[in-house]
Amino acid sequence: ESYIMLGLLYADMHKPEAENFYKRAKELDSSKIEVYYNLGMWYQENGAYQKAINEYVSILTEVDSTFYLGYYNIAYINI
């Protein structure tokens, strides 16, 4: 949880360290949708669209295939 919170804090300040905190959180617990989603949003907001899509696809294939925001954000990026 603390790495997720640090990621959110750094992302809010537009600091690139946010990516590392999200990645560390994912290493510690890869079952949390929040970790993938936050990392995907970080990539999306910073123009790394393929990396964002990869995170959303990971949510849908590895964690929860019914997570509608994964589908939504993939579609949004592809518009």
GROMACS .gro file of C-alpha atoms in nm:
model
   79
    1GLU     CA    1   0.000   0.000   0.000
    2SER     CA    2   0.274   0.248   0.084
    3TYR     CA    3   0.434   0.219  -0.260
    4ILE     CA    4   0.097   0.281  -0.422
    5MET     CA    5   0.047   0.589  -0.208
    6LEU     CA    6   0.396   0.716  -0.290
    7GLY     CA    7   0.324   0.658  -0.659
    8LEU     CA    8   0.004   0.860  -0.633
    9LEU     CA    9   0.181   1.138  -0.449
   10TYR     CA   10   0.465   1.160  -0.700
   11ALA     CA   11   0.228   1.131  -0.995
   12ASP     CA   12   0.026   1.419  -0.856
   13MET     CA   13   0.346   1.625  -0.848
   14HIS     CA   14   0.428   1.510  -1.206
   15LYS     CA   15   0.751   1.347  -1.092
   16PRO     CA   16   0.889   1.053  -1.292
   17GLU     CA   17   0.969   0.860  -0.975
   18ALA     CA   18   0.600   0.767  -0.963
   19GLU     CA   19   0.664   0.498  -1.223
   20ASN     CA   20   0.923   0.328  -1.001
   21PHE     CA   21   0.692   0.328  -0.698
   22TYR     CA   22   0.411   0.171  -0.901
   23LYS     CA   23   0.647  -0.092  -1.043
   24ARG     CA   24   0.772  -0.178  -0.694
   25ALA     CA   25   0.415  -0.208  -0.568
   26LYS     CA   26   0.340  -0.446  -0.855
   27GLU     CA   27   0.644  -0.659  -0.766
   28LEU     CA   28   0.522  -0.688  -0.408
   29ASP     CA   29   0.160  -0.771  -0.491
   30SER     CA   30   0.063  -0.834  -0.852
   31SER     CA   31  -0.297  -0.919  -0.760
   32LYS     CA   32  -0.410  -0.559  -0.706
   33ILE     CA   33  -0.592  -0.394  -0.993
   34GLU     CA   34  -0.506  -0.055  -0.847
   35VAL     CA   35  -0.135  -0.103  -0.912
   36TYR     CA   36  -0.180  -0.187  -1.281
   37TYR     CA   37  -0.441   0.082  -1.329
   38ASN     CA   38  -0.235   0.357  -1.166
   39LEU     CA   39   0.072   0.261  -1.366
   40GLY     CA   40  -0.137   0.251  -1.682
   41MET     CA   41  -0.278   0.595  -1.608
   42TRP     CA   42   0.073   0.725  -1.540
   43TYR     CA   43   0.186   0.600  -1.881
   44GLN     CA   44  -0.127   0.730  -2.051
   45GLU     CA   45  -0.094   1.077  -1.899
   46ASN     CA   46   0.271   1.092  -2.004
   47GLY     CA   47   0.219   0.982  -2.365
   48ALA     CA   48   0.350   0.626  -2.332
   49TYR     CA   49   0.033   0.485  -2.484
   50GLN     CA   50   0.155   0.136  -2.571
   51LYS     CA   51   0.286   0.085  -2.217
   52ALA     CA   52  -0.050   0.205  -2.084
   53ILE     CA   53  -0.236  -0.040  -2.305
   54ASN     CA   54  -0.006  -0.319  -2.185
   55GLU     CA   55  -0.097  -0.242  -1.824
   56TYR     CA   56  -0.469  -0.239  -1.900
   57VAL     CA   57  -0.442  -0.566  -2.091
   58SER     CA   58  -0.255  -0.715  -1.794
   59ILE     CA   59  -0.546  -0.622  -1.568
   60LEU     CA   60  -0.790  -0.793  -1.801
   61THR     CA   61  -0.585  -1.108  -1.861
   62GLU     CA   62  -0.413  -1.158  -1.526
   63VAL     CA   63  -0.634  -1.003  -1.258
   64ASP     CA   64  -0.997  -0.935  -1.355
   65SER     CA   65  -1.146  -0.971  -1.703
   66THR     CA   66  -1.455  -0.774  -1.596
   67PHE     CA   67  -1.272  -0.454  -1.500
   68TYR     CA   68  -1.451  -0.215  -1.734
   69LEU     CA   69  -1.205   0.074  -1.695
   70GLY     CA   70  -0.939  -0.140  -1.861
   71TYR     CA   71  -1.156  -0.172  -2.171
   72TYR     CA   72  -1.258   0.192  -2.154
   73ASN     CA   73  -0.902   0.325  -2.137
   74ILE     CA   74  -0.781   0.099  -2.419
   75ALA     CA   75  -1.065   0.232  -2.636
   76TYR     CA   76  -0.996   0.591  -2.527
   77ILE     CA   77  -0.630   0.565  -2.627
   78ASN     CA   78  -0.724   0.420  -2.965
   79ILE     CA   79  -0.973   0.696  -3.053
   0.00000   0.00000   0.00000
